[in-house]
Short mmCIF file of C-alpha atoms and ligand atoms in Angstrom, two decimals:
data_model
loop_
_atom_site.label_atom_id
_atom_site.label_comp_id
_atom_site.label_asym_id
_atom_site.label_seq_id
_atom_site.Cartn_x
_atom_site.Cartn_y
_atom_site.Cartn_z
CA MET A 639 -110.34 25.99 -16.63
CA GLN A 640 -112.38 29.08 -17.47
CA THR A 641 -109.75 31.89 -16.95
CA VAL A 642 -106.23 32.49 -17.70
CA ALA A 643 -103.75 34.92 -17.75
CA ILE A 644 -100.64 35.03 -19.67
CA ILE A 645 -97.92 37.59 -17.75
CA GLY A 646 -94.39 38.12 -18.62
CA ALA A 647 -92.28 37.52 -15.64
CA GLN A 648 -89.21 39.42 -16.68
CA TRP A 649 -88.71 42.64 -18.34
CA GLY A 650 -90.76 41.58 -21.49
CA ASP A 651 -89.65 39.69 -24.70
CA GLU A 652 -90.35 36.25 -22.90
CA GLY A 653 -91.99 34.74 -25.67
CA LYS A 654 -95.74 35.31 -24.60
CA GLY A 655 -97.26 35.84 -28.26
CA LYS A 656 -96.47 32.01 -29.10
CA ILE A 657 -97.79 31.06 -25.76
CA THR A 658 -100.88 32.99 -26.03
CA ASP A 659 -101.50 31.84 -29.72
CA MET A 660 -101.12 28.03 -28.78
CA LEU A 661 -103.69 28.71 -25.94
CA ALA A 662 -106.04 30.58 -27.98
CA GLU A 663 -106.68 27.51 -29.86
CA LYS A 664 -108.92 26.33 -27.22
CA CYS A 665 -110.49 29.39 -25.90
CA ASP A 666 -113.18 31.83 -26.99
CA TYR A 667 -111.76 35.14 -25.90
CA VAL A 668 -108.45 36.70 -26.00
CA VAL A 669 -107.99 40.03 -24.30
CA ARG A 670 -105.40 42.67 -24.34
CA TYR A 671 -105.81 45.03 -21.12
CA GLN A 672 -102.84 47.48 -20.88
CA GLY A 673 -99.87 48.78 -23.10
CA GLY A 674 -100.00 49.64 -26.83
CA HIS A 675 -98.10 49.14 -29.87
CA ASN A 676 -94.74 49.02 -27.82
CA ALA A 677 -95.38 45.46 -27.40
CA GLY A 678 -94.22 43.16 -30.38
CA HIS A 679 -95.75 39.66 -30.00
CA THR A 680 -94.10 37.36 -32.81
CA ILE A 681 -95.84 34.06 -33.78
CA TRP A 682 -94.61 31.42 -36.14
CA VAL A 683 -97.23 29.29 -37.61
CA SER A 684 -95.67 26.63 -40.42
CA GLY A 685 -92.43 28.69 -40.72
CA LYS A 686 -94.34 31.83 -41.50
CA LYS A 687 -93.66 34.99 -39.08
CA THR A 688 -96.16 37.44 -37.86
CA VAL A 689 -95.64 40.17 -35.30
CA LEU A 690 -98.57 41.61 -33.59
CA HIS A 691 -98.40 44.63 -31.75
CA VAL A 692 -101.68 45.84 -30.29
CA ILE A 693 -103.86 43.37 -31.84
CA PRO A 694 -104.35 40.26 -29.43
CA SER A 695 -102.38 37.05 -30.24
CA GLY A 696 -105.48 35.04 -30.56
CA VAL A 697 -106.81 36.68 -33.72
CA LEU A 698 -104.88 34.09 -36.01
CA HIS A 699 -107.55 31.54 -34.76
CA ASP A 700 -110.84 31.79 -36.61
CA HIS A 701 -113.04 30.58 -33.85
CA CYS A 702 -111.50 33.15 -31.42
CA THR A 703 -112.91 36.80 -30.60
CA SER A 704 -110.12 39.43 -29.93
CA ILE A 705 -110.87 42.37 -27.55
CA ILE A 706 -108.49 45.49 -26.88
CA GLY A 707 -109.71 46.49 -23.60
CA HIS A 708 -110.14 49.94 -22.13
CA GLY A 709 -106.75 49.86 -20.11
CA VAL A 710 -104.98 49.65 -23.48
CA VAL A 711 -103.43 52.67 -25.36
CA VAL A 712 -104.17 52.65 -29.08
CA GLU A 713 -102.59 54.41 -32.20
CA PRO A 714 -105.12 54.39 -34.77
CA GLU A 715 -102.82 54.70 -37.78
CA ASN A 716 -100.86 51.68 -36.33
CA PHE A 717 -103.81 49.76 -35.78
CA LEU A 718 -105.08 49.99 -39.15
CA LYS A 719 -102.03 48.95 -40.58
CA GLU A 720 -101.51 45.97 -38.43
CA LEU A 721 -105.17 45.04 -38.95
CA LYS A 722 -104.66 45.07 -42.79
CA ASN A 723 -101.41 42.77 -42.32
CA VAL A 724 -103.45 40.59 -40.22
CA GLN A 725 -106.56 40.57 -42.82
CA SER A 726 -104.08 39.62 -45.57
CA ILE A 727 -103.43 36.24 -43.36
CA THR A 728 -106.83 35.24 -42.18
CA THR A 729 -110.40 36.66 -42.32
CA VAL A 730 -111.10 39.31 -39.39
CA ASP A 731 -113.87 41.78 -39.31
CA HIS A 732 -115.74 43.60 -36.13
CA LYS A 733 -117.56 40.32 -35.56
CA ARG A 734 -114.20 38.91 -33.77
CA LEU A 735 -112.23 41.78 -33.28
CA LYS A 736 -113.61 44.42 -30.78
CA VAL A 737 -111.83 47.55 -29.73
CA SER A 738 -113.21 49.30 -26.35
CA GLU A 739 -114.82 52.52 -26.95
CA ASN A 740 -112.97 53.88 -23.47
CA ALA A 741 -109.46 52.73 -24.87
CA THR A 742 -106.87 55.70 -24.54
CA VAL A 743 -105.93 57.34 -28.15
CA ILE A 744 -102.20 57.82 -28.92
CA THR A 745 -102.10 60.92 -30.80
CA SER A 746 -99.22 62.76 -33.01
CA TYR A 747 -98.72 65.02 -29.95
CA HIS A 748 -97.77 62.01 -27.45
CA ARG A 749 -95.44 60.35 -30.10
CA LEU A 750 -93.55 63.79 -30.67
CA LEU A 751 -93.44 64.36 -26.99
CA ASP A 752 -92.07 60.85 -26.23
CA ALA A 753 -89.33 61.37 -29.00
CA ALA A 754 -88.27 64.60 -27.67
CA ARG A 755 -87.93 63.75 -24.20
CA GLU A 756 -85.75 60.77 -25.28
CA SER A 757 -83.67 62.74 -27.83
CA GLN A 758 -83.17 65.90 -25.89
CA GLY A 759 -84.34 65.20 -22.17
CA PRO A 760 -81.55 64.63 -19.33
CA GLU A 761 -82.99 61.19 -18.12
CA LYS A 762 -83.57 58.85 -20.56
CA ILE A 763 -85.63 55.81 -19.86
CA GLY A 764 -84.92 54.34 -23.48
CA THR A 765 -88.44 54.08 -24.37
CA THR A 766 -89.69 52.47 -27.78
CA GLY A 767 -90.68 56.04 -28.76
CA LYS A 768 -94.20 55.12 -29.35
CA GLY A 769 -96.01 57.81 -27.18
CA ILE A 770 -97.09 55.15 -24.75
CA GLY A 771 -95.81 57.25 -21.72
CA PRO A 772 -97.41 60.46 -22.63
CA ALA A 773 -100.92 59.06 -23.66
CA TYR A 774 -100.96 57.67 -20.20
CA GLU A 775 -100.10 60.71 -18.61
CA ASP A 776 -103.08 62.39 -20.30
CA LYS A 777 -105.25 59.42 -18.96
CA ALA A 778 -104.42 60.04 -15.36
CA ALA A 779 -104.54 63.81 -16.04
CA ARG A 780 -108.01 63.17 -17.27
CA LYS A 781 -107.36 64.83 -20.51
CA ALA A 782 -107.09 61.78 -22.79
CA VAL A 783 -109.04 61.33 -26.07
CA LYS A 784 -110.84 58.16 -25.92
CA ILE A 785 -111.67 55.81 -28.72
CA LYS A 786 -115.30 56.88 -28.92
CA ASP A 787 -114.21 60.60 -29.43
CA LEU A 788 -112.76 59.67 -32.67
CA LEU A 789 -116.40 59.23 -34.12
CA ASP A 790 -117.43 62.88 -33.34
CA LYS A 791 -115.32 65.57 -35.10
CA ASP A 792 -116.40 68.24 -32.68
CA ILE A 793 -116.26 66.46 -29.59
CA LEU A 794 -112.68 65.10 -31.05
CA TYR A 795 -111.58 68.64 -31.39
CA LYS A 796 -112.70 69.69 -27.88
CA LYS A 797 -110.84 66.79 -26.28
CA LEU A 798 -107.90 67.54 -28.33
CA SER A 799 -107.75 70.98 -27.21
CA ASN A 800 -107.94 70.04 -23.70
CA GLY A 801 -104.18 70.14 -22.46
CA PHE A 802 -102.99 71.45 -25.65
CA ALA A 803 -101.88 74.91 -24.65
CA GLU A 804 -99.74 73.37 -22.19
CA LYS A 805 -98.08 70.90 -24.66
CA LYS A 806 -97.85 73.66 -27.23
CA VAL A 807 -95.42 75.79 -24.99
CA LEU A 808 -93.48 72.42 -24.52
CA PHE A 809 -93.10 71.78 -28.21
CA LYS A 810 -92.28 75.40 -28.88
CA GLU A 811 -90.33 76.75 -26.15
CA LEU A 812 -88.66 73.68 -24.51
CA TYR A 813 -88.03 71.15 -27.25
CA LYS A 814 -88.30 73.60 -30.29
CA ILE A 815 -90.01 71.24 -32.61
CA GLU A 816 -92.81 71.69 -34.97
CA VAL A 817 -96.16 69.80 -34.40
CA PRO A 818 -99.40 69.38 -36.29
CA SER A 819 -102.08 72.07 -35.91
CA LEU A 820 -105.35 71.09 -33.82
CA GLU A 821 -107.38 70.86 -37.11
CA GLU A 822 -104.80 68.63 -38.96
CA GLU A 823 -104.88 66.24 -35.86
CA THR A 824 -108.64 66.53 -35.39
CA GLU A 825 -108.95 65.64 -39.51
CA ARG A 826 -106.38 62.90 -39.28
CA LEU A 827 -107.72 61.27 -36.27
CA TYR A 828 -111.50 61.42 -37.51
CA GLN A 829 -110.55 59.97 -41.07
CA LEU A 830 -108.69 57.02 -39.23
CA GLY A 831 -111.62 56.60 -36.90
CA GLN A 832 -114.04 56.21 -39.72
CA GLN A 833 -112.13 53.31 -40.97
CA PHE A 834 -112.42 51.05 -37.89
CA LYS A 835 -115.86 52.55 -36.52
CA ASP A 836 -117.63 49.10 -36.85
CA TYR A 837 -114.79 47.68 -34.24
CA ILE A 838 -115.37 50.08 -31.54
CA CYS A 839 -117.96 48.93 -28.77
CA ASP A 840 -118.40 48.56 -24.92
CA THR A 841 -116.11 45.66 -24.45
CA PHE A 842 -116.80 45.29 -20.83
CA SER A 843 -120.31 44.09 -21.42
CA ILE A 844 -119.17 41.37 -23.94
CA LEU A 845 -116.64 40.31 -21.48
CA ASP A 846 -119.37 40.05 -18.61
CA LYS A 847 -121.62 38.01 -20.77
CA ALA A 848 -118.87 35.93 -22.30
CA ILE A 849 -117.81 35.08 -18.42
CA SER A 850 -121.34 34.27 -17.35
CA GLN A 851 -122.06 32.00 -20.37
CA ASN A 852 -118.94 30.21 -19.02
CA LYS A 853 -116.83 31.21 -22.12
CA LYS A 854 -113.25 30.40 -21.91
CA VAL A 855 -111.21 33.66 -21.46
CA LEU A 856 -107.52 34.35 -21.96
CA TYR A 857 -105.95 37.52 -20.73
CA GLU A 858 -103.01 38.37 -22.66
CA GLY A 859 -100.32 40.75 -20.93
CA ALA A 860 -97.87 42.73 -22.74
CA GLN A 861 -94.23 43.61 -21.56
CA GLY A 862 -93.26 42.01 -18.10
CA VAL A 863 -94.11 42.44 -14.32
CA LEU A 864 -90.64 44.24 -13.82
CA LEU A 865 -91.67 46.84 -16.44
CA ASP A 866 -95.10 47.55 -14.17
CA VAL A 867 -95.51 51.17 -13.42
CA ASP A 868 -96.07 50.13 -9.54
CA TYR A 869 -94.35 46.66 -9.31
CA GLY A 870 -91.08 47.38 -11.83
CA THR A 871 -87.77 48.95 -11.69
CA TYR A 872 -89.19 52.30 -11.35
CA PRO A 873 -88.55 54.64 -13.22
CA TYR A 874 -87.27 52.26 -15.63
CA VAL A 875 -90.60 50.94 -16.50
CA THR A 876 -93.42 51.21 -18.87
CA SER A 877 -96.54 53.28 -17.75
CA SER A 878 -99.11 50.77 -17.58
CA SER A 879 -99.82 47.84 -14.96
CA THR A 880 -98.20 45.00 -16.35
CA SER A 881 -98.60 42.51 -13.80
CA SER A 882 -102.13 40.82 -13.19
CA ALA A 883 -103.52 43.44 -11.50
CA GLY A 884 -104.19 45.32 -14.54
CA ILE A 885 -106.66 42.69 -15.80
CA LEU A 886 -109.14 44.20 -13.53
CA THR A 887 -108.48 47.95 -14.17
CA GLY A 888 -107.94 47.41 -17.78
CA ALA A 889 -110.43 44.69 -19.05
CA GLY A 890 -112.60 43.32 -16.13
CA ASN A 891 -113.00 39.91 -15.22
CA VAL A 892 -116.68 40.01 -13.62
CA ASN A 893 -117.70 37.72 -11.10
CA GLY A 894 -114.62 35.86 -11.16
CA LYS A 895 -111.19 35.32 -10.39
CA VAL A 896 -108.32 34.40 -12.91
CA ASP A 897 -108.10 30.49 -12.28
CA GLU A 898 -104.59 30.39 -13.51
CA ILE A 899 -101.94 32.78 -13.78
CA LEU A 900 -99.00 31.64 -16.08
CA GLY A 901 -95.87 33.39 -15.97
CA ILE A 902 -93.53 33.27 -19.13
CA VAL A 903 -90.10 33.08 -18.21
CA LYS A 904 -87.41 32.95 -20.82
CA ALA A 905 -84.87 30.59 -19.77
CA TYR A 906 -82.32 33.41 -19.45
CA THR A 907 -83.05 37.05 -18.70
CA THR A 908 -82.80 40.01 -21.40
CA ARG A 909 -83.68 43.60 -20.96
CA VAL A 910 -83.94 46.70 -23.40
CA GLY A 911 -83.66 50.14 -22.48
CA GLU A 912 -82.08 51.61 -19.48
CA GLY A 913 -82.21 50.38 -15.92
CA PRO A 914 -80.45 47.83 -13.60
CA PHE A 915 -79.90 44.03 -14.42
CA PRO A 916 -77.97 41.94 -11.79
CA THR A 917 -77.18 39.34 -13.98
CA GLU A 918 -76.30 41.10 -17.30
CA LEU A 919 -73.37 39.36 -18.93
CA PHE A 920 -70.68 41.86 -20.36
CA ASP A 921 -68.59 38.81 -21.68
CA GLU A 922 -68.77 36.59 -24.95
CA VAL A 923 -71.24 34.26 -23.31
CA GLY A 924 -73.64 37.44 -23.35
CA SER A 925 -72.98 37.87 -27.06
CA TYR A 926 -73.28 34.47 -27.40
CA ILE A 927 -76.75 34.37 -25.97
CA GLN A 928 -77.61 37.89 -27.64
CA LYS A 929 -76.54 36.30 -31.18
CA THR A 930 -78.26 32.78 -30.99
CA GLY A 931 -81.28 33.81 -29.39
CA ASN A 932 -81.74 36.66 -32.02
CA GLU A 933 -82.34 39.11 -29.05
CA VAL A 934 -83.12 42.08 -30.96
CA GLY A 935 -86.49 44.07 -30.32
CA ALA A 936 -89.35 43.11 -32.51
CA THR A 937 -90.73 46.76 -32.16
CA THR A 938 -87.80 48.89 -32.15
CA GLY A 939 -84.92 46.73 -33.58
CA ARG A 940 -82.81 47.57 -30.44
CA THR A 941 -80.18 44.83 -29.33
CA ARG A 942 -81.22 43.44 -25.91
CA ARG A 943 -78.98 42.92 -23.13
CA CYS A 944 -78.44 39.19 -21.89
CA GLY A 945 -77.68 37.67 -18.45
CA TRP A 946 -78.48 34.35 -16.56
CA LEU A 947 -81.94 33.27 -15.20
CA ASP A 948 -82.45 35.32 -12.02
CA PHE A 949 -84.46 33.80 -9.21
CA PRO A 950 -84.45 36.70 -6.86
CA LEU A 951 -86.25 38.88 -9.29
CA LEU A 952 -88.65 36.02 -10.52
CA ARG A 953 -89.79 35.34 -6.96
CA TYR A 954 -90.70 38.96 -6.80
CA ALA A 955 -92.74 38.57 -10.09
CA ILE A 956 -94.52 35.73 -8.68
CA LYS A 957 -95.49 37.53 -5.54
CA CYS A 958 -96.50 40.72 -7.53
CA SER A 959 -98.56 38.69 -10.00
CA ASN A 960 -99.86 35.66 -8.16
CA LEU A 961 -98.36 33.49 -10.73
CA THR A 962 -99.44 29.79 -10.27
CA SER A 963 -97.07 28.14 -12.90
CA ILE A 964 -94.57 28.83 -15.40
CA ALA A 965 -94.03 28.37 -19.44
CA LEU A 966 -90.10 28.23 -19.83
CA THR A 967 -89.18 29.61 -23.16
CA LYS A 968 -86.18 29.48 -25.49
CA LEU A 969 -84.33 26.60 -23.85
CA ASP A 970 -82.94 25.73 -27.06
CA ILE A 971 -80.92 28.79 -26.88
CA LEU A 972 -78.99 27.61 -23.65
CA SER A 973 -78.53 24.10 -25.60
CA ASN A 974 -74.83 23.21 -26.49
CA MET A 975 -73.29 25.89 -24.09
CA GLU A 976 -70.32 25.48 -22.55
CA THR A 977 -71.39 26.87 -19.10
CA LEU A 978 -74.90 27.11 -17.55
CA LYS A 979 -75.41 29.24 -14.60
CA VAL A 980 -78.37 30.60 -12.19
CA CYS A 981 -78.58 33.47 -10.04
CA TYR A 982 -80.06 31.97 -6.83
CA ALA A 983 -79.39 34.98 -4.53
CA TYR A 984 -78.04 38.29 -4.62
CA GLU A 985 -75.32 39.80 -2.03
CA ILE A 986 -75.81 43.46 -1.08
CA ASP A 987 -73.88 45.17 1.51
CA GLY A 988 -72.35 41.74 2.72
CA LYS A 989 -76.12 40.11 3.37
CA GLN A 990 -77.46 37.39 1.19
CA VAL A 991 -81.01 38.46 -0.21
CA ASP A 992 -83.12 35.72 -1.76
CA CYS A 993 -86.15 38.07 -3.13
CA ALA A 994 -85.73 41.13 -4.91
CA TYR A 995 -88.17 43.21 -2.85
CA PRO A 996 -88.62 46.87 -3.86
CA GLY A 997 -86.53 48.04 -0.83
CA ILE A 998 -83.26 46.70 -2.55
CA ASP A 999 -81.08 48.75 -4.59
CA LEU A 1000 -80.64 46.28 -7.67
CA PHE A 1001 -77.69 48.53 -8.83
CA LYS A 1002 -75.79 47.22 -5.79
CA ALA A 1003 -76.89 43.47 -6.09
CA LYS A 1004 -74.14 41.04 -6.71
CA PRO A 1005 -75.45 37.79 -8.23
CA LEU A 1006 -74.72 34.56 -6.28
CA LEU A 1007 -74.40 32.15 -9.20
CA LYS A 1008 -74.81 28.26 -9.01
CA SER A 1009 -73.29 26.35 -11.95
CA LEU A 1010 -75.17 23.49 -13.41
CA LYS A 1011 -74.10 20.86 -15.89
CA PRO A 1012 -75.05 22.42 -19.29
CA PHE A 1013 -77.43 20.31 -21.34
CA LYS A 1014 -76.79 19.35 -25.15
CA ASP A 1015 -80.59 18.53 -26.35
CA ASP A 1016 -81.49 18.70 -29.91
CA PHE A 1017 -85.28 18.35 -29.13
CA LYS A 1018 -85.80 15.92 -31.87
CA THR A 1019 -87.97 13.61 -29.63
CA ASN A 1020 -90.17 14.29 -26.63
CA GLU A 1021 -87.26 13.02 -24.12
CA VAL A 1022 -85.41 15.43 -22.46
CA SER A 1023 -82.08 14.87 -21.36
CA VAL A 1024 -81.00 14.33 -17.28
CA GLU A 1025 -79.28 17.79 -17.67
CA LEU A 1026 -82.02 19.54 -18.83
CA LYS A 1027 -84.77 17.86 -16.41
CA ALA A 1028 -82.09 19.06 -13.67
CA TYR A 1029 -82.51 22.71 -14.96
CA ILE A 1030 -86.16 22.68 -14.85
CA ASP A 1031 -86.19 20.97 -11.63
CA GLU A 1032 -83.65 23.85 -10.37
CA ILE A 1033 -86.12 26.56 -11.45
CA GLU A 1034 -89.09 24.39 -10.07
CA LYS A 1035 -87.32 24.06 -6.59
CA GLY A 1036 -86.06 27.56 -6.44
CA LEU A 1037 -89.45 29.32 -7.38
CA GLY A 1038 -91.92 27.09 -5.75
CA ILE A 1039 -93.97 26.81 -8.76
CA PRO A 1040 -94.50 24.21 -11.66
CA VAL A 1041 -93.02 24.54 -15.13
CA GLY A 1042 -96.03 23.61 -17.06
CA ILE A 1043 -95.03 24.48 -20.56
CA TYR A 1044 -91.75 24.28 -22.04
CA ALA A 1045 -90.89 25.59 -25.30
CA PHE A 1046 -87.50 25.07 -27.59
CA GLY A 1047 -88.30 26.97 -30.80
CA PRO A 1048 -90.64 29.51 -32.05
CA ASP A 1049 -93.09 27.04 -33.91
CA ARG A 1050 -96.35 25.68 -32.48
CA ALA A 1051 -94.96 21.99 -32.49
CA GLU A 1052 -92.04 23.33 -30.59
CA ILE A 1053 -94.28 24.02 -27.50
CA LYS A 1054 -94.67 21.19 -24.85
CA PHE A 1055 -97.33 21.12 -22.17
CA ASN A 1056 -96.93 19.56 -18.77
CA LYS A 1057 -100.17 20.63 -17.59
CA THR A 1058 -103.69 21.40 -19.28
CA TYR A 1059 -104.76 24.98 -19.30
CA PHE A 1060 -108.00 24.99 -20.88
P1 IMP B 1669 -92.31 52.71 -23.34
O1 IMP B 1669 -93.36 51.43 -23.11
O2 IMP B 1669 -92.04 52.72 -24.50
O3 IMP B 1669 -92.67 53.97 -22.56
O4 IMP B 1669 -91.01 52.38 -22.90
C1 IMP B 1669 -90.66 52.21 -21.26
C2 IMP B 1669 -89.84 51.05 -21.20
O5 IMP B 1669 -90.33 49.59 -21.32
C3 IMP B 1669 -88.31 50.96 -22.15
O6 IMP B 1669 -87.51 50.26 -21.23
C4 IMP B 1669 -88.80 49.82 -23.26
O7 IMP B 1669 -87.54 49.29 -23.60
C5 IMP B 1669 -89.52 48.99 -22.40
N1 IMP B 1669 -90.47 48.33 -23.02
C6 IMP B 1669 -91.58 48.63 -23.48
N2 IMP B 1669 -92.51 47.73 -24.35
C7 IMP B 1669 -91.76 46.58 -24.10
C8 IMP B 1669 -91.74 45.42 -24.67
O8 IMP B 1669 -92.60 45.02 -25.55
N3 IMP B 1669 -90.64 44.54 -24.57
C9 IMP B 1669 -89.44 44.93 -23.66
N4 IMP B 1669 -89.33 46.17 -23.47
C10 IMP B 1669 -90.23 46.99 -23.30
#
């Protein structure tokens, strides 16, 4: 295969980072195409933990070039901090990390607006507070600062001024908060841009050439399909295209189709922030999964809500993103539990619903649960128990696509492949 995409099939936090890291071993390019540092991709190598937010998870492989595509929103201060952290682990320079000149810049104004809305606004989304939504708003309104603008102070000032008159009213009159002046913000961003100017380039042409030369490309999605601004549980979503559709708008896949679209599925369901969650567990089983799975956000430190695996939502995610196979993660967390259930359908207004099509009201969905025999695997050998095999079979049968990878721990050695991707 030449091109593979990794897509979160739930509400994010499925364990995409470690699968990307594993597949990156065999590919030439890893490409981020949407989102920003709201993502938190945790990778464990030989017991050492690295959390990546906006830098692609292929960066720990020396042979691999990492690309931040034009669909990504980049906060320069965070980017540089992350870059320094990665450089303390491995050698990374502009030859193998490229930032699209057309990616959108997250400014201080975006971050402050996000925070003000979340703390003072009437309708909380439960955002990560990183300024993601306001940055994408400016992009859609054609008022964004692009990465290339960081390199010219006059252009940067002009771009920042664009729309500032409106924002100033919001900050002063509505939210009553102090914000940096245009001059201060221009200087700050300019100085930051100078520190990574060598990394800024036209990433579209790099990808175009790579694909025409048959290089192997891995697209790394952030968040999950159910947080997609169009396909997700709107308005409780992020502001980017998290499904595979975002690849074409946020990076480019010239002359080609994506050969394999791998959906990352956690063996149970989690969600952070507000919004509907049909299989959410409010009892001790939910707390057990939360604690055992250490379900705490890598970016915000917030506790994640937990529930059983939800087939209607996954069937929908498969359709939205054309998923062709699944990587099933965190199976170890469900091992040794007293009960094991999956939601095979919902009951809504007395009717059975098999797929969470957008027309249905998820707040009203009552999960129909099937109990399975719990598995008690210790994963010390490559053999899986009859019960675990039955759980995997149930998932393949219920969703209609194969489980190509299963993971029972965070380390590279704890990820097993049933299928070859590159
Ligand atoms: P935003 O992306 O910060 O605007 O947040 C919008 C919604 O997406 C909130 O519910 C966040 O909790 C959720 N979200 C954003 N990024 C992630 C992620 O990487 N994992 C899980 N949830 C996320």
